[in-house]
Short mmCIF file of C-alpha atoms in Angstrom, two decimals:
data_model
loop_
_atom_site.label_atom_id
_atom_site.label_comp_id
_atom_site.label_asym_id
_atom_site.label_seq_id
_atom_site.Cartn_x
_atom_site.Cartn_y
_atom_site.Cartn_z
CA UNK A 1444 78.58 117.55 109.84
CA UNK A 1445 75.16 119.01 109.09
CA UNK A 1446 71.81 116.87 108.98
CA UNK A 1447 73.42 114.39 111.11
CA UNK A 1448 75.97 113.20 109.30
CA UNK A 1449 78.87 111.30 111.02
CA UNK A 1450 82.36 110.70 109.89
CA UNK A 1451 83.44 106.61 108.86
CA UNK A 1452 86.27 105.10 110.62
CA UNK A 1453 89.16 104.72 108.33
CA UNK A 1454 89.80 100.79 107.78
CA UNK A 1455 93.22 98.86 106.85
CA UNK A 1456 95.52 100.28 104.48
CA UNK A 1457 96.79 98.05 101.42
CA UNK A 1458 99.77 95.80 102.24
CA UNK A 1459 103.25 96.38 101.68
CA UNK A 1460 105.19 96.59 98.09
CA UNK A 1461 106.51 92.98 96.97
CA UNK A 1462 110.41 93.17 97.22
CA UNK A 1463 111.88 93.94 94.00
CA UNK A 1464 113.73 91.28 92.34
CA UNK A 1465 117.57 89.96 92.69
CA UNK A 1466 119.45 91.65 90.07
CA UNK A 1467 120.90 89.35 87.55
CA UNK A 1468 123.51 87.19 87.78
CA UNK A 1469 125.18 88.76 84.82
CA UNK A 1470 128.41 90.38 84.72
CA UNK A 1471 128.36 94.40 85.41
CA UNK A 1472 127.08 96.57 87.39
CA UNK A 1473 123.57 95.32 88.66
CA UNK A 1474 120.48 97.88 87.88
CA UNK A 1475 119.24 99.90 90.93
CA UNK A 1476 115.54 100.52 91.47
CA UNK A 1477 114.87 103.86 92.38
CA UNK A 1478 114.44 104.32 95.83
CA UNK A 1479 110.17 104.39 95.48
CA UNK A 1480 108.85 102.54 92.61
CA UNK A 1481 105.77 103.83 90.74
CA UNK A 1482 102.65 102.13 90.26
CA UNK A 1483 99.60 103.81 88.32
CA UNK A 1484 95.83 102.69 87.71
CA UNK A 1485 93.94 104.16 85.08
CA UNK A 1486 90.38 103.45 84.88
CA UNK A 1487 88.61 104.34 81.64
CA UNK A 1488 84.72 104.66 81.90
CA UNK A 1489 81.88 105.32 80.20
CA UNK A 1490 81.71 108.96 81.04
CA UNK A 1491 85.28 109.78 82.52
CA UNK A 1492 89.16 108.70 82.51
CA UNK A 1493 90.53 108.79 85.30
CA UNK A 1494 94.57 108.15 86.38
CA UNK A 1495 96.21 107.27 90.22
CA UNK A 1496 100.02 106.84 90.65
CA UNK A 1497 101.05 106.32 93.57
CA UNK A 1498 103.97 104.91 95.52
CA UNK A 1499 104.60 102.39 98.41
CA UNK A 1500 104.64 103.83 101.89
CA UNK A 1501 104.32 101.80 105.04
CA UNK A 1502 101.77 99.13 104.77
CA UNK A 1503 99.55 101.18 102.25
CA UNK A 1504 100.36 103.55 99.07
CA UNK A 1505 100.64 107.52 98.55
CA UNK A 1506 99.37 108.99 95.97
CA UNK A 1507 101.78 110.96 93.78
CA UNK A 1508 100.10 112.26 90.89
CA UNK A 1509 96.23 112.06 89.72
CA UNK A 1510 94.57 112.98 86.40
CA UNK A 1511 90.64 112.90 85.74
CA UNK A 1512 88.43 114.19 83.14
CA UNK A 1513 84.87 113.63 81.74
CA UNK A 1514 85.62 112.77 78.59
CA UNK A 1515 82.23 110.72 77.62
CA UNK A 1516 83.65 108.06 75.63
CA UNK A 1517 79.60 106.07 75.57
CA UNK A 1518 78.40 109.35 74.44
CA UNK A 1519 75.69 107.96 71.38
CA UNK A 1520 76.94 104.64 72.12
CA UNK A 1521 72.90 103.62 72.99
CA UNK A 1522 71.71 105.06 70.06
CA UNK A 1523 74.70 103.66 67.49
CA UNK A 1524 76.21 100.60 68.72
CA UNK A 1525 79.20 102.52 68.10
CA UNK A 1526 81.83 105.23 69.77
CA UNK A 1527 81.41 108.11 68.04
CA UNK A 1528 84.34 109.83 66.07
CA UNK A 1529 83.87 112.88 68.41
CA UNK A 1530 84.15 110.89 72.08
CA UNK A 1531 87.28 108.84 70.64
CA UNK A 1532 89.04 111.73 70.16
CA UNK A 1533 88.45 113.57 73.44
CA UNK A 1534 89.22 110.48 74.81
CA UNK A 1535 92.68 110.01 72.95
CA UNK A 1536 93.30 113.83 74.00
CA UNK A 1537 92.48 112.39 77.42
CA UNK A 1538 95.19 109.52 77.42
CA UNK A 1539 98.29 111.26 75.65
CA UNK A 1540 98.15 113.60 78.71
CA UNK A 1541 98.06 109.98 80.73
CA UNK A 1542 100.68 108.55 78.93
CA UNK A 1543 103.02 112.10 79.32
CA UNK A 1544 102.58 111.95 83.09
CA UNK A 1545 103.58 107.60 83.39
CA UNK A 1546 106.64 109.05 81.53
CA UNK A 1547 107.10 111.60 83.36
CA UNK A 1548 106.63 109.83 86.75
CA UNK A 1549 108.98 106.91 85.94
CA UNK A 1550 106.21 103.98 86.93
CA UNK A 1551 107.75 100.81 87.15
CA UNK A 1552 104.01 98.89 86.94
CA UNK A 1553 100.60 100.34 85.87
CA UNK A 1554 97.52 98.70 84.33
CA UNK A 1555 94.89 100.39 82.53
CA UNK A 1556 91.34 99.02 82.04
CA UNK A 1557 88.61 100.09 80.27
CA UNK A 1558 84.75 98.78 80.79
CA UNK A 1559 80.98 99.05 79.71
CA UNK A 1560 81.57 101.40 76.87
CA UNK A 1561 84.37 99.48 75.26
CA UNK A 1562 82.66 96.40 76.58
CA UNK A 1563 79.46 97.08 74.37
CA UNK A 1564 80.74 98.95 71.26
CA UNK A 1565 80.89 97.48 67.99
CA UNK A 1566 84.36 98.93 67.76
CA UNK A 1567 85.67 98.99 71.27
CA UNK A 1568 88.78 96.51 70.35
CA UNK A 1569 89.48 99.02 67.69
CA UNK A 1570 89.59 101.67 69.79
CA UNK A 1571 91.64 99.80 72.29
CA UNK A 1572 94.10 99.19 69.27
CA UNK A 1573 93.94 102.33 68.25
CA UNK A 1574 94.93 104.36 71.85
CA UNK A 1575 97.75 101.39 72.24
CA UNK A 1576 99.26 102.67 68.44
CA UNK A 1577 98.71 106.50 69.64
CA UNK A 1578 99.84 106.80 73.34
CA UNK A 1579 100.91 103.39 74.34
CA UNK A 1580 98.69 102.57 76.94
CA UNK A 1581 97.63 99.24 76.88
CA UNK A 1582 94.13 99.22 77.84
CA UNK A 1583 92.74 95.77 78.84
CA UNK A 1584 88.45 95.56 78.65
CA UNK A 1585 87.64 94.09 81.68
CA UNK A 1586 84.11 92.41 82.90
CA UNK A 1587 81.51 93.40 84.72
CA UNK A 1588 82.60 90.94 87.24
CA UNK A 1589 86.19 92.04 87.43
CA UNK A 1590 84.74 95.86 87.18
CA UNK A 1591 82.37 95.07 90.52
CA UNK A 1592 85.49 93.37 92.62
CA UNK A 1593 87.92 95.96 91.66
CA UNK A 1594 85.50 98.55 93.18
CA UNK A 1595 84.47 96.71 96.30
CA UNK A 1596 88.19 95.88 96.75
CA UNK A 1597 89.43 99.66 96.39
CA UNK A 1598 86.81 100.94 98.54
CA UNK A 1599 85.78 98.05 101.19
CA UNK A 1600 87.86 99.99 103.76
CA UNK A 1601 84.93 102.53 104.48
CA UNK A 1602 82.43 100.24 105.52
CA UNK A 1603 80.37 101.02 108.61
CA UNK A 1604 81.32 98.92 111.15
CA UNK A 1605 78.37 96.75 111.47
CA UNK A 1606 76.89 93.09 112.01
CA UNK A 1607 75.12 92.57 108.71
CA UNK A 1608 75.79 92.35 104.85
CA UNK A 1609 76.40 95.52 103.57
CA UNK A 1610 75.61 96.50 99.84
CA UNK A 1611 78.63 97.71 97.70
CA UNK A 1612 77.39 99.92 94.61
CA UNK A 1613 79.33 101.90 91.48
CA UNK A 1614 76.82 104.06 89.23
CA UNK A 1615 78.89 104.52 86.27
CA UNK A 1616 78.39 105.89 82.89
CA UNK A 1617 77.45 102.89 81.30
CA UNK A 1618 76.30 100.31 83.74
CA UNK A 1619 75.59 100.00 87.56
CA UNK A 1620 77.41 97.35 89.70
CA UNK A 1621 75.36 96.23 92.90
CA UNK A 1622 77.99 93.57 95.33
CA UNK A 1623 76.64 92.38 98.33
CA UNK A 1624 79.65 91.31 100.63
CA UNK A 1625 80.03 89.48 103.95
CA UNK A 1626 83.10 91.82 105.40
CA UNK A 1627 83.99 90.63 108.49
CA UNK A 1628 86.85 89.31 106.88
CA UNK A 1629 90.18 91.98 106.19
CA UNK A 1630 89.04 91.40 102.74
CA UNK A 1631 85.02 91.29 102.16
CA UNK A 1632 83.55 88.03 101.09
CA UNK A 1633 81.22 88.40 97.91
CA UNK A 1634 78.23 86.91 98.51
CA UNK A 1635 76.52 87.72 95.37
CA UNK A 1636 76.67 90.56 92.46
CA UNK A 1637 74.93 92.18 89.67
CA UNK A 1638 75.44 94.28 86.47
CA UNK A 1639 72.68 96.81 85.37
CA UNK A 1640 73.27 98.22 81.96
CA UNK A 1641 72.26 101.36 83.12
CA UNK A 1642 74.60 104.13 84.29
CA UNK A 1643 74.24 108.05 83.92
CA UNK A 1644 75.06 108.30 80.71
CA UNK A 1645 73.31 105.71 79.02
CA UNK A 1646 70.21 106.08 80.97
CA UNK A 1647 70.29 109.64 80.30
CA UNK A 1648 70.26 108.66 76.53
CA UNK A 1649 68.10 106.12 76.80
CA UNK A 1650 64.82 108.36 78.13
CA UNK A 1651 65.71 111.91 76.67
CA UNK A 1652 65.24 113.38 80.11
CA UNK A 1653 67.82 116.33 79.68
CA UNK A 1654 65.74 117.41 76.66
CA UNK A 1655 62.29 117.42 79.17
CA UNK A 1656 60.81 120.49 78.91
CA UNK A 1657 58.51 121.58 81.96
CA UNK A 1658 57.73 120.04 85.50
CA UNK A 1659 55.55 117.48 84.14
CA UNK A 1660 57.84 116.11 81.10
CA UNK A 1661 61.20 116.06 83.99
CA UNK A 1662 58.49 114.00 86.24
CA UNK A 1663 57.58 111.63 83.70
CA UNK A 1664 61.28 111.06 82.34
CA UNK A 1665 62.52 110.86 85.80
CA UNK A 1666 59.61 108.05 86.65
CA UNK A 1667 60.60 106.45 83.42
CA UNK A 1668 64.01 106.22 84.46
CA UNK A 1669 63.35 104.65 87.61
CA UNK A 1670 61.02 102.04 86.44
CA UNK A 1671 63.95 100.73 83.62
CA UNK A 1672 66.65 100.96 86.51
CA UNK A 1673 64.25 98.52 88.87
CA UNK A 1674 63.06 96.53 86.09
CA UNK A 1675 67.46 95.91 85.34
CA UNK A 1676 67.60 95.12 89.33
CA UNK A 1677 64.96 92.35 89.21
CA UNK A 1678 67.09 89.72 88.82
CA UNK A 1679 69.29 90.58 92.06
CA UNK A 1680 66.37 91.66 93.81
CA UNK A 1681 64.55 88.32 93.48
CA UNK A 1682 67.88 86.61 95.18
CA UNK A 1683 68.26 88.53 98.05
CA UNK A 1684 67.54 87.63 101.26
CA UNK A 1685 66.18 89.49 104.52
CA UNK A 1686 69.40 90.02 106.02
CA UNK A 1687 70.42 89.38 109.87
CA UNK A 1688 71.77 92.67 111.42
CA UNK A 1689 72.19 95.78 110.29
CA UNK A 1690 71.73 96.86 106.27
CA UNK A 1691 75.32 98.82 105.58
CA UNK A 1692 75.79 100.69 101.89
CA UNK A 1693 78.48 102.12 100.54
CA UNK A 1694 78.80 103.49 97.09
CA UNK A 1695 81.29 104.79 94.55
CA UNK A 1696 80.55 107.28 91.51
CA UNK A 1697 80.77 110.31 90.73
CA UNK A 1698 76.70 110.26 92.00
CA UNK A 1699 77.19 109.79 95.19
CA UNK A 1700 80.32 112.04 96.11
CA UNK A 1701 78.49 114.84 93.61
CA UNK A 1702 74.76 114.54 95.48
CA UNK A 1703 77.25 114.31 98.95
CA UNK A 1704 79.00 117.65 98.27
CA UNK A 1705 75.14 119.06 97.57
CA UNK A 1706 73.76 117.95 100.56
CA UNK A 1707 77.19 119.54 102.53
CA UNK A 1708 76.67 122.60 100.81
CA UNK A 1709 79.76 122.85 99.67
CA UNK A 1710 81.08 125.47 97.33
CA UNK A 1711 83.32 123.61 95.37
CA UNK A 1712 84.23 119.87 95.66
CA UNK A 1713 86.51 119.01 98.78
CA UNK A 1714 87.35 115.28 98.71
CA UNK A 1715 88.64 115.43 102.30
CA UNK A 1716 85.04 116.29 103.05
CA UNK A 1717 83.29 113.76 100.52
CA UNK A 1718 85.35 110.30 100.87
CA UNK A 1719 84.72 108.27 104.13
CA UNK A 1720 81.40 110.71 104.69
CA UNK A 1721 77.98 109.23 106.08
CA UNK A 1722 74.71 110.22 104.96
CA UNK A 1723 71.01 109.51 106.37
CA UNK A 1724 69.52 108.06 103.39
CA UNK A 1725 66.85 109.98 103.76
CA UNK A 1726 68.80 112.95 103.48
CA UNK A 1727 69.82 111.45 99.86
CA UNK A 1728 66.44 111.35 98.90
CA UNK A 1729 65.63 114.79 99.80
CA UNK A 1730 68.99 116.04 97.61
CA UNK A 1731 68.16 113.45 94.94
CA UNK A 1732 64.45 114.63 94.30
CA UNK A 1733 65.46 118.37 94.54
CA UNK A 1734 67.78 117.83 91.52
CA UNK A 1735 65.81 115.83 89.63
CA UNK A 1736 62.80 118.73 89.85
CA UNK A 1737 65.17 121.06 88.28
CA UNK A 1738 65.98 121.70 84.53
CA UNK A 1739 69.27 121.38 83.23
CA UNK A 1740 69.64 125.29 83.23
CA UNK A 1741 68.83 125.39 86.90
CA UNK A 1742 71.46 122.73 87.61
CA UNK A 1743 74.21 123.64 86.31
CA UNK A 1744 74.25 126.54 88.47
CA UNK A 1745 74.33 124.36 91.54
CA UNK A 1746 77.83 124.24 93.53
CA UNK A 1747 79.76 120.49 93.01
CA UNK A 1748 77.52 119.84 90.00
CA UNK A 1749 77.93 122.44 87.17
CA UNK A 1750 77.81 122.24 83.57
CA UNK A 1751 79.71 119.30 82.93
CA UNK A 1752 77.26 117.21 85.03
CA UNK A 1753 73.92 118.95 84.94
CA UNK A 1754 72.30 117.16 81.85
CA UNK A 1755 72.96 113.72 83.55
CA UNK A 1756 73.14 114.32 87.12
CA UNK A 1757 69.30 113.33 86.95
CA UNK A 1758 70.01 109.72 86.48
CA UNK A 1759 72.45 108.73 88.86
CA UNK A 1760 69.43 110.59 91.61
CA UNK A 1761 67.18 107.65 89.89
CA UNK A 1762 69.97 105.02 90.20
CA UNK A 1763 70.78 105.55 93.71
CA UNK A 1764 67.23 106.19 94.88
CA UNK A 1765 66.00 102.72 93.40
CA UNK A 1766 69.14 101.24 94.90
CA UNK A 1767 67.56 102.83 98.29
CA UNK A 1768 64.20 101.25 97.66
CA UNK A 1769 66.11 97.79 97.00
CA UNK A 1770 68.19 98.17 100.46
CA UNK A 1771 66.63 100.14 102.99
CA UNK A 1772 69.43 101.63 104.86
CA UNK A 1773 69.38 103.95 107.02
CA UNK A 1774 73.12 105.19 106.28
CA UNK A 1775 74.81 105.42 103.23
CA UNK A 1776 78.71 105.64 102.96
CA UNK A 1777 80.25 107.77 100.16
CA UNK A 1778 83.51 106.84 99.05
CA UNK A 1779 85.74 108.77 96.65
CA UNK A 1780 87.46 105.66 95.69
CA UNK A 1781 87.22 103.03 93.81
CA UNK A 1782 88.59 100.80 90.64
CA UNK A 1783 91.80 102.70 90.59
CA UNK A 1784 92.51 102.35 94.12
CA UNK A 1785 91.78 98.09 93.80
CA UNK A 1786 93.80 98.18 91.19
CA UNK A 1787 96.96 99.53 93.33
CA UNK A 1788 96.21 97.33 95.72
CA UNK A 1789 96.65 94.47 93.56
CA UNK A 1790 99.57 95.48 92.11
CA UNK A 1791 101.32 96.55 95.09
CA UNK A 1792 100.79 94.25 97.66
CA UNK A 1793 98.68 91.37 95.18
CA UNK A 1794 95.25 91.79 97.25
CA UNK A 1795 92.72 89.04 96.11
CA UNK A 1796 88.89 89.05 95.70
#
């Protein structure tokens, strides 16, 4: 790759499939299983909904069938308290074509989560209630704990190889999960984690930057935005330690493989190109201030990040380049993985963390 850039090894696939159970003892003929069971993961953010079903092959999974879509369910939600009319329905639109394709695909297990948006809304559990009466997926609102070991455990596997803690980070829509993990283990100790409650979308909200007019006005919304994503990191900062070895980072978001595919040049997005990829950080920072300098206009016309991202693009460049500041390495991993891919681990082969 260009500007140095190095593929990551591949690590361990997810175990093996638990055997399916006896049939009963019942008189009759016994049930069959079809020959590859289903499993699905559906991960509903802040900003997008996203689906993975896959099946059990060899001591990992294949996917079968994938679904995702910005959908902007926290959309307001900084301003209100509350999901707006407007994102419930695109999101509802979002999960009936979910819940046609776990029909469609037969999936004998699936479990669907939801996180900060639901998790701060006034009327998240109604919403939950709501999708369950309209498409019948049962979506469970998960913690920021459970959120951060999901993604650590769906993406671990792309770690650089290394001597010293490495940094696990998702920059979501609604908050930013930092996980600092010992991983010399097949499954990465946590040594420590942290929430932010900023993400893209609500830090986007939160400053006004996409309505900045001028140079000066995107500088001064972009420095704003940076100073409220340290301040959030404080706390975690304060614990950490100066670590023996090597820093390692690795992150997950639609930040990181977007400002990836920039700095590639790509045309359009290629995740074959994207997931496992390593960066110089410094090469981040170059991509992440060019963006940031631009308007919205200017953006969207830039390959990999369009329309659909240009107006919050901005914050995930100040997210990642305070989490740069924080941990200093010289590397970063981008993974195109993530909560989804945890979750199928868990239910296929029952991974902890």
């Amino acid at each position: 790759m260009g500007d140095g850039s190095a593929r990551m090894p591949r690590g361990r696939r997810v175990s093996a499939a638990r055997n399916a159970p006896p049939p009963p003892a019942a008189k009759g003929p016994a049930p069959r299983w079809p020959e590859a069971r289903h499993y699905a993961a559906l991960d509903l953010g802040t900003n997008n909904c996203r689906l993975l079903i896959a099946r059990p092959q060899g001591s990992g999974f294949a996917v079968i069938d994938a679904f995702s879509r910005i959908v902007r369910l926290g959309e307001g939600l900084a301003t209100t308290g509350r999901l707006s009319d407007a994102a419930i329905e695109r999101t509802l639109a979002a999960l009936r074509i979910c819940a046609e394709k776990l029909k469609r695909r037969n999936v004998a297990l699936a479990r669907s989560v939801a996180t900060q948006a639901c998790r701060q809304a006034e009327n998240g559990a109604e919403f939950i209630e709501r999708a369950y009466r309209e498409t019948g997926i049962a979506l469970d609102i998960i913690t920021a704990e459970e959120e951060a070991r999901l993604a650590v455990l769906g993406c671990h596997a792309l770690l650089e190889p290394g001597d010293g803690p490495a940094l696990v980070f998702d920059i979501g829509g609604g908050s930013t999960e930092l996980v600092l993990v010992d991983s010399h283990a097949p499954i990465p100790r946590i040594l420590d984690w942290h929430s932010a409650p900023w993400g893209v979308v609500s830090l986007s909200e939160a400053t006004g930057q996409s309505k900045a007019v001028g140079a000066d006005a995107r500088a001064a919304a972009y420095a704003d935005m940076r100073a409220r994503v340290r301040e959030s990191f404080a706390p975690f900062v304060a614990r950490l330690r100066q670590p023996k070895g090597t820093r390692r980072l690795l992150g997950t978001s639609g930040t990181v493989t977007t400002l990836a595919s920039v700095h590639l040049g790509l045309a359009s997005y290629d995740r074959s190109a994207v997931d496992g990829l390593i960066v110089p950080s410094a090469a981040m920072r170059e991509v992440s201030a060019r963006i940031a300098a631009m308007s919205v206009k200017e953006r969207a016309q830039v390959p990999c990040i369009g329309s659909e991202r240009a107006d919050l693009v901005s914050a995930g460049c100040a997210i990642l380049e305070t989490i740069l500041d924080i941990w200093p390495a010289e590397r970063l991993g981008i993974a195109d993985r993530g909560i989804r891919e945890g979750i199928l681990r868990r239910l296929i082969g029952g991974a902890p963390l």
